[in-house]
mmCIF file of C-alpha atoms in Angstrom:
data_model
loop_
_atom_site.group_PDB
_atom_site.id
_atom_site.type_symbol
_atom_site.label_atom_id
_atom_site.label_comp_id
_atom_site.label_asym_id
_atom_site.label_seq_id
_atom_site.Cartn_x
_atom_site.Cartn_y
_atom_site.Cartn_z
ATOM 1 C CA MET A 21 92.816 171.560 112.378
ATOM 2 C CA ALA A 22 91.688 168.030 111.474
ATOM 3 C CA THR A 23 92.510 166.658 108.066
ATOM 4 C CA LEU A 24 90.455 164.138 106.147
ATOM 5 C CA PHE A 25 92.014 160.786 105.277
ATOM 6 C CA ASP A 26 91.588 159.792 101.648
ATOM 7 C CA ALA A 27 90.905 156.048 101.641
ATOM 8 C CA SER A 28 90.724 155.682 97.887
ATOM 9 C CA ILE A 29 92.806 152.880 96.414
ATOM 10 C CA ASP A 30 95.703 153.763 94.197
ATOM 11 C CA SER A 31 95.428 151.559 91.104
ATOM 12 C CA SER A 32 99.194 151.052 90.950
ATOM 13 C CA PHE A 33 98.982 148.832 94.065
ATOM 14 C CA VAL A 34 96.283 146.526 92.686
ATOM 15 C CA ASP A 35 97.343 143.552 90.593
ATOM 16 C CA THR A 36 94.650 143.216 87.959
ATOM 17 C CA GLU A 37 96.384 140.487 86.024
ATOM 18 C CA VAL A 38 95.487 136.945 87.077
ATOM 19 C CA SER A 39 98.391 134.606 86.540
ATOM 20 C CA ALA A 40 98.046 130.912 85.802
ATOM 21 C CA PRO A 41 99.270 128.552 88.514
ATOM 22 C CA LYS A 42 102.917 127.677 88.060
ATOM 23 C CA SER A 43 103.506 124.121 86.941
ATOM 24 C CA LYS A 44 105.866 121.876 88.853
ATOM 25 C CA SER A 45 109.366 121.343 87.602
ATOM 26 C CA ILE A 46 110.154 118.127 85.767
ATOM 27 C CA LEU A 47 112.131 116.830 88.758
ATOM 28 C CA ALA A 48 109.215 117.510 91.113
ATOM 29 C CA ARG A 49 106.849 115.645 88.779
ATOM 30 C CA ILE A 50 109.245 112.686 88.478
ATOM 31 C CA TYR A 51 109.659 112.551 92.265
ATOM 32 C CA ALA A 52 105.877 112.703 92.811
ATOM 33 C CA ALA A 53 105.381 109.906 90.274
ATOM 34 C CA MET A 54 107.989 107.741 92.012
ATOM 35 C CA ILE A 55 106.360 108.266 95.414
ATOM 36 C CA ALA A 56 102.903 107.487 94.014
ATOM 37 C CA SER A 57 104.232 104.327 92.367
ATOM 38 C CA ARG A 58 105.785 103.097 95.618
ATOM 39 C CA GLU A 59 102.563 103.822 97.533
ATOM 40 C CA ARG A 60 100.534 101.818 95.005
ATOM 41 C CA ALA A 61 103.014 98.932 95.232
ATOM 42 C CA ALA A 62 102.796 98.947 99.044
ATOM 43 C CA GLU A 63 98.988 98.963 98.908
ATOM 44 C CA ARG A 64 99.012 96.003 96.487
ATOM 45 C CA GLU A 65 101.367 94.086 98.784
ATOM 46 C CA ILE A 66 99.116 94.721 101.799
ATOM 47 C CA GLU A 67 96.036 93.662 99.802
ATOM 48 C CA ARG A 68 97.845 90.458 98.782
ATOM 49 C CA TYR A 69 98.826 89.789 102.410
ATOM 50 C CA ILE A 70 95.222 90.229 103.568
ATOM 51 C CA GLN A 71 93.949 87.870 100.867
ATOM 52 C CA LEU A 72 96.526 85.236 101.799
ATOM 53 C CA ASN A 73 95.422 85.449 105.442
ATOM 54 C CA GLY A 74 91.673 84.964 105.118
ATOM 55 C CA GLY A 75 90.578 88.057 103.218
ATOM 56 C CA THR A 76 89.129 89.831 106.261
ATOM 57 C CA LEU A 77 90.951 92.608 108.053
ATOM 58 C CA THR A 78 90.845 91.728 111.743
ATOM 59 C CA ASP A 79 92.587 93.395 114.677
ATOM 60 C CA HIS A 80 95.117 90.562 114.770
ATOM 61 C CA LEU A 81 95.852 90.849 111.052
ATOM 62 C CA GLU A 82 96.128 94.640 111.343
ATOM 63 C CA ARG A 83 98.747 94.263 114.084
ATOM 64 C CA ASN A 84 100.658 91.764 111.939
ATOM 65 C CA ILE A 85 100.583 94.174 108.997
ATOM 66 C CA SER A 86 101.931 96.919 111.254
ATOM 67 C CA ARG A 87 104.778 94.694 112.355
ATOM 68 C CA LYS A 88 105.518 93.301 108.896
ATOM 69 C CA PHE A 89 105.367 96.556 106.952
ATOM 70 C CA GLY A 90 106.629 98.880 109.679
ATOM 71 C CA HIS A 91 103.701 101.291 109.988
ATOM 72 C CA HIS A 92 101.199 101.860 112.738
ATOM 73 C CA ALA A 93 97.788 100.796 111.517
ATOM 74 C CA GLY A 94 94.705 102.699 112.560
#
């Protein structure tokens, strides 16, 4: 004999409480701030280099930036 499957949801399996997102630890925030600071410093240095070399980003200048700062541009 066939039995019917009860597809009702048991309320004990449903999490009705919405939790706030967990904040980062103090060390994670300090590390993120240090990384962001170094990125801003690198961007300022690249901007300064571009200004000292004509102020226009050309293919030649982009290659020089890649060589000087160690990253592939583009």
